[in-house]
């Protein structure tokens, strides 16, 4: 699993532990999703390509840099929405392209209901944002869409992954790095991650 990165950062472990707890209310849950998204994106973008330039400081000229990639954030609705704000704080000029998918409760297959991608891609790299990688169906369908759209450099940033979902996304798209806060034990009989955190959408939006 050379393209799978589970964060080892103590702040990530600490915040994820609070996020998982049943007692964590939606307001705190949203705050933690936002913070974790920023921390994981910091790690997921450690190899961004820089373009050199010069800047004038009050005392001289300094060698400076700017990120060359034009980055698109692709949150998978609904639960991925809560990750956008945290990532935007690091990448304020990133464009955001929403994809709406929900899992059919019986088949666990993703059903697309929204797609805000323009006709041609205006970005060179996409970060897919979704807290949960369960069967991997939603993430795989989103990578399929982005590749059909023409984006080659795609990364998945999530919070918790099940081994089944990681395996599915990796075998469909081995070129897509997967950045997570944790890899959990397994899926249960209804496709939820165990121990996980429950339903990430319901817990953010108070709809459970
Ligand atoms: C959740 C989650 C992922 C998907 C993961 O969304 O946010 O998008 O399930 O499952 P998978 O890996 O098996 O596809 P859900 O379908 O519950 O929709 P919601 O975010 O609107 O609640
Ligand atoms: N979606 C969630 O929100 N949680 C899971 O555990 C699996 C899919």
GROMACS .gro file of C-alpha atoms and ligand atoms in nm:
model
  238
    1UNK     CA    1   0.000   0.000   0.000
    2UNK     CA    2   0.273   0.240  -0.105
    3UNK     CA    3   0.026   0.509  -0.206
    4UNK     CA    4  -0.170   0.503   0.121
    5UNK     CA    5  -0.074   0.746   0.397
    6UNK     CA    6  -0.219   0.726   0.747
    7UNK     CA    7  -0.115   1.033   0.944
    8UNK     CA    8   0.119   0.980   1.237
    9UNK     CA    9   0.076   1.334   1.366
   10UNK     CA   10  -0.022   1.348   1.736
   11UNK     CA   11  -0.266   1.635   1.677
   12UNK     CA   12  -0.447   1.427   1.418
   13UNK     CA   13  -0.474   1.130   1.657
   14UNK     CA   14  -0.598   1.357   1.937
   15UNK     CA   15  -0.862   1.536   1.729
   16UNK     CA   16  -0.980   1.216   1.559
   17UNK     CA   17  -1.036   1.055   1.899
   18UNK     CA   18  -1.272   1.336   2.002
   19UNK     CA   19  -1.443   1.321   1.664
   20UNK     CA   20  -1.519   0.951   1.702
   21UNK     CA   21  -1.685   0.983   2.045
   22UNK     CA   22  -2.063   0.941   2.044
   23UNK     CA   23  -2.083   1.229   2.294
   24UNK     CA   24  -1.934   1.483   2.048
   25UNK     CA   25  -2.212   1.723   1.939
   26UNK     CA   26  -2.252   1.847   1.576
   27UNK     CA   27  -2.096   2.190   1.642
   28UNK     CA   28  -1.775   2.039   1.783
   29UNK     CA   29  -1.787   1.765   1.521
   30UNK     CA   30  -1.788   2.024   1.240
   31UNK     CA   31  -1.500   2.214   1.401
   32UNK     CA   32  -1.291   1.897   1.421
   33UNK     CA   33  -1.369   1.790   1.063
   34UNK     CA   34  -1.250   2.132   0.947
   35UNK     CA   35  -0.929   2.117   1.154
   36UNK     CA   36  -0.849   1.760   1.056
   37UNK     CA   37  -0.905   1.841   0.689
   38UNK     CA   38  -0.647   2.120   0.713
   39UNK     CA   39  -0.391   1.903   0.894
   40UNK     CA   40  -0.429   1.617   0.646
   41UNK     CA   41  -0.410   1.851   0.347
   42UNK     CA   42  -0.089   1.997   0.487
   43UNK     CA   43   0.056   1.645   0.473
   44UNK     CA   44  -0.104   1.558   0.138
   45UNK     CA   45   0.048   1.863  -0.033
   46UNK     CA   46   0.405   1.824   0.099
   47UNK     CA   47   0.537   1.759  -0.255
   48UNK     CA   48   0.366   2.044  -0.441
   49UNK     CA   49   0.581   2.191  -0.716
   50UNK     CA   50   0.711   2.543  -0.654
   51UNK     CA   51   0.787   2.810  -0.911
   52UNK     CA   52   1.080   3.038  -0.809
   53UNK     CA   53   1.043   3.415  -0.813
   54UNK     CA   54   1.199   3.716  -0.641
   55UNK     CA   55   1.037   3.942  -0.381
   56UNK     CA   56   1.157   4.275  -0.252
   57UNK     CA   57   1.177   4.288   0.126
   58UNK     CA   58   1.239   4.615   0.315
   59UNK     CA   59   1.609   4.516   0.325
   60UNK     CA   60   1.679   4.357  -0.010
   61UNK     CA   61   1.573   4.092  -0.256
   62UNK     CA   62   1.479   3.744  -0.138
   63UNK     CA   63   1.448   3.421  -0.325
   64UNK     CA   64   1.076   3.341  -0.308
   65UNK     CA   65   0.843   3.071  -0.436
   66UNK     CA   66   0.485   3.018  -0.538
   67UNK     CA   67   0.289   2.699  -0.583
   68UNK     CA   68   0.272   2.614  -0.951
   69UNK     CA   69  -0.028   2.379  -0.945
   70UNK     CA   70  -0.378   2.516  -0.988
   71UNK     CA   71  -0.573   2.316  -0.736
   72UNK     CA   72  -0.936   2.213  -0.740
   73UNK     CA   73  -1.114   2.089  -0.430
   74UNK     CA   74  -1.379   1.828  -0.500
   75UNK     CA   75  -1.595   1.766  -0.192
   76UNK     CA   76  -1.830   1.469  -0.219
   77UNK     CA   77  -2.171   1.583  -0.087
   78UNK     CA   78  -2.280   1.591   0.177
   79UNK     CA   79  -2.012   1.491   0.423
   80UNK     CA   80  -1.718   1.626   0.223
   81UNK     CA   81  -1.860   1.979   0.251
   82UNK     CA   82  -1.737   2.012   0.608
   83UNK     CA   83  -1.378   1.963   0.494
   84UNK     CA   84  -1.374   2.248   0.243
   85UNK     CA   85  -1.336   2.543   0.479
   86UNK     CA   86  -1.031   2.397   0.655
   87UNK     CA   87  -0.857   2.320   0.326
   88UNK     CA   88  -0.944   2.663   0.187
   89UNK     CA   89  -0.761   2.826   0.475
   90UNK     CA   90  -0.442   2.665   0.338
   91UNK     CA   91  -0.526   2.702  -0.031
   92UNK     CA   92  -0.738   3.017  -0.055
   93UNK     CA   93  -0.725   3.037  -0.434
   94UNK     CA   94  -0.840   2.678  -0.487
   95UNK     CA   95  -1.152   2.631  -0.695
   96UNK     CA   96  -1.428   2.412  -0.549
   97UNK     CA   97  -1.619   2.169  -0.767
   98UNK     CA   98  -1.905   1.984  -0.595
   99UNK     CA   99  -2.001   1.626  -0.670
  100UNK     CA  100  -2.322   1.490  -0.517
  101UNK     CA  101  -2.330   1.117  -0.446
  102UNK     CA  102  -2.520   0.907  -0.198
  103UNK     CA  103  -2.494   0.535  -0.130
  104UNK     CA  104  -2.795   0.324  -0.216
  105UNK     CA  105  -2.875   0.162   0.120
  106UNK     CA  106  -2.933  -0.184  -0.030
  107UNK     CA  107  -2.664  -0.214  -0.296
  108UNK     CA  108  -2.413   0.029  -0.129
  109UNK     CA  109  -2.341   0.155  -0.482
  110UNK     CA  110  -2.300   0.532  -0.529
  111UNK     CA  111  -2.585   0.720  -0.696
  112UNK     CA  112  -2.490   1.053  -0.854
  113UNK     CA  113  -2.737   1.341  -0.813
  114UNK     CA  114  -2.519   1.650  -0.870
  115UNK     CA  115  -2.216   1.744  -1.076
  116UNK     CA  116  -2.084   2.100  -1.089
  117UNK     CA  117  -1.778   2.030  -1.306
  118UNK     CA  118  -1.743   2.277  -1.595
  119UNK     CA  119  -1.700   2.148  -1.950
  120UNK     CA  120  -1.321   2.166  -1.940
  121UNK     CA  121  -1.095   2.134  -1.636
  122UNK     CA  122  -0.942   2.462  -1.520
  123UNK     CA  123  -0.713   2.296  -1.264
  124UNK     CA  124  -0.409   2.072  -1.284
  125UNK     CA  125  -0.461   1.889  -0.955
  126UNK     CA  126  -0.774   1.781  -0.767
  127UNK     CA  127  -0.807   1.696  -0.401
  128UNK     CA  128  -1.115   1.481  -0.342
  129UNK     CA  129  -1.255   1.554   0.004
  130UNK     CA  130  -1.472   1.300   0.184
  131UNK     CA  131  -1.440   1.194   0.550
  132UNK     CA  132  -1.530   0.828   0.494
  133UNK     CA  133  -1.378   0.570   0.258
  134UNK     CA  134  -1.601   0.270   0.330
  135UNK     CA  135  -1.660   0.035   0.032
  136UNK     CA  136  -1.469   0.285  -0.181
  137UNK     CA  137  -1.755   0.311  -0.431
  138UNK     CA  138  -1.810   0.687  -0.393
  139UNK     CA  139  -1.440   0.772  -0.412
  140UNK     CA  140  -1.382   0.544  -0.711
  141UNK     CA  141  -1.681   0.692  -0.898
  142UNK     CA  142  -1.548   1.044  -0.829
  143UNK     CA  143  -1.200   0.960  -0.958
  144UNK     CA  144  -1.364   0.805  -1.268
  145UNK     CA  145  -1.548   1.134  -1.327
  146UNK     CA  146  -1.240   1.350  -1.275
  147UNK     CA  147  -1.029   1.138  -1.508
  148UNK     CA  148  -1.303   1.149  -1.778
  149UNK     CA  149  -1.303   1.527  -1.726
  150UNK     CA  150  -0.930   1.531  -1.799
  151UNK     CA  151  -0.755   1.575  -1.465
  152UNK     CA  152  -0.451   1.352  -1.424
  153UNK     CA  153  -0.319   1.452  -1.084
  154UNK     CA  154  -0.578   1.342  -0.827
  155UNK     CA  155  -0.544   1.283  -0.451
  156UNK     CA  156  -0.799   1.154  -0.201
  157UNK     CA  157  -0.808   1.322   0.140
  158UNK     CA  158  -1.031   1.152   0.397
  159UNK     CA  159  -1.053   1.093   0.769
  160UNK     CA  160  -1.119   0.721   0.817
  161UNK     CA  161  -1.071   0.439   0.569
  162UNK     CA  162  -1.175   0.075   0.584
  163UNK     CA  163  -0.931  -0.179   0.440
  164UNK     CA  164  -1.201  -0.284   0.190
  165UNK     CA  165  -1.243   0.071   0.056
  166UNK     CA  166  -0.871   0.140   0.040
  167UNK     CA  167  -0.822  -0.182  -0.154
  168UNK     CA  168  -1.106  -0.099  -0.395
  169UNK     CA  169  -0.983   0.254  -0.468
  170UNK     CA  170  -0.622   0.140  -0.500
  171UNK     CA  171  -0.701  -0.138  -0.744
  172UNK     CA  172  -0.924   0.084  -0.960
  173UNK     CA  173  -0.687   0.384  -0.945
  174UNK     CA  174  -0.338   0.289  -0.821
  175UNK     CA  175  -0.207   0.633  -0.922
  176UNK     CA  176  -0.429   0.816  -0.671
  177UNK     CA  177  -0.263   0.867  -0.332
  178UNK     CA  178  -0.493   0.817  -0.032
  179UNK     CA  179  -0.436   1.040   0.272
  180UNK     CA  180  -0.621   0.945   0.590
  181UNK     CA  181  -0.622   1.017   0.962
  182UNK     CA  182  -0.671   0.646   1.039
  183UNK     CA  183  -0.727   0.305   0.887
  184UNK     CA  184  -0.992   0.114   1.081
  185UNK     CA  185  -1.066  -0.257   1.124
  186UNK     CA  186  -1.343  -0.342   0.878
  187UNK     CA  187  -1.688  -0.277   0.737
  188UNK     CA  188  -1.993  -0.411   0.916
  189UNK     CA  189  -2.280  -0.595   0.743
  190UNK     CA  190  -2.444  -0.267   0.636
  191UNK     CA  191  -2.127  -0.110   0.499
  192UNK     CA  192  -2.033   0.112   0.793
  193UNK     CA  193  -1.676   0.146   0.912
  194UNK     CA  194  -1.602  -0.024   1.247
  195UNK     CA  195  -1.521   0.133   1.486
  196UNK     CA  196  -1.537   0.447   1.265
  197UNK     CA  197  -1.746   0.739   1.382
  198UNK     CA  198  -2.095   0.653   1.259
  199UNK     CA  199  -2.256   0.851   0.979
  200UNK     CA  200  -2.031   1.147   0.897
  201UNK     CA  201  -2.305   1.340   0.714
  202UNK     CA  202  -2.565   1.296   0.987
  203UNK     CA  203  -2.318   1.386   1.262
  204UNK     CA  204  -2.215   1.710   1.088
  205UNK     CA  205  -2.559   1.823   0.990
  206UNK     CA  206  -2.749   1.696   1.297
  207UNK     CA  207  -2.974   1.475   1.087
  208UNK     CA  208  -2.916   1.139   1.255
  209LIG     C1  209  -2.089   0.864   0.296
  209LIG     C2  210  -1.950   0.924   0.290
  209LIG     C3  211  -1.901   0.882   0.155
  209LIG     C4  212  -1.964   0.747   0.138
  209LIG     C5  213  -1.860   0.643   0.167
  209LIG     O1  214  -2.179   0.941   0.223
  209LIG     O2  215  -1.948   1.061   0.309
  209LIG     O3  216  -1.939   0.969   0.050
  209LIG     O4  217  -2.069   0.737   0.236
  209LIG     O5  218  -1.907   0.518   0.140
  209LIG     P1  219  -1.849   0.426   0.025
  209LIG     O6  220  -1.702   0.430   0.038
  209LIG     O7  221  -1.908   0.292   0.060
  209LIG     O8  222  -1.900   0.477  -0.106
  209LIG     P2  223  -2.334   0.905   0.221
  209LIG     O9  224  -2.367   0.816   0.106
  209LIG    O10  225  -2.378   0.856   0.356
  209LIG    O11  226  -2.401   1.043   0.188
  209LIG     P3  227  -2.407   1.178   0.273
  209LIG    O12  228  -2.266   1.231   0.282
  209LIG    O13  229  -2.496   1.264   0.190
  209LIG    O14  230  -2.465   1.149   0.408
  210LIG     N1  231  -2.052   0.657   0.545
  210LIG     C1  232  -2.041   0.707   0.670
  210LIG     O1  233  -2.079   0.823   0.694
  210LIG     N2  234  -1.989   0.630   0.766
  210LIG     C2  235  -1.947   0.505   0.743
  210LIG     O2  236  -1.899   0.438   0.836
  210LIG     C3  237  -1.959   0.454   0.612
  210LIG     C4  238  -2.010   0.533   0.515
   0.00000   0.00000   0.00000
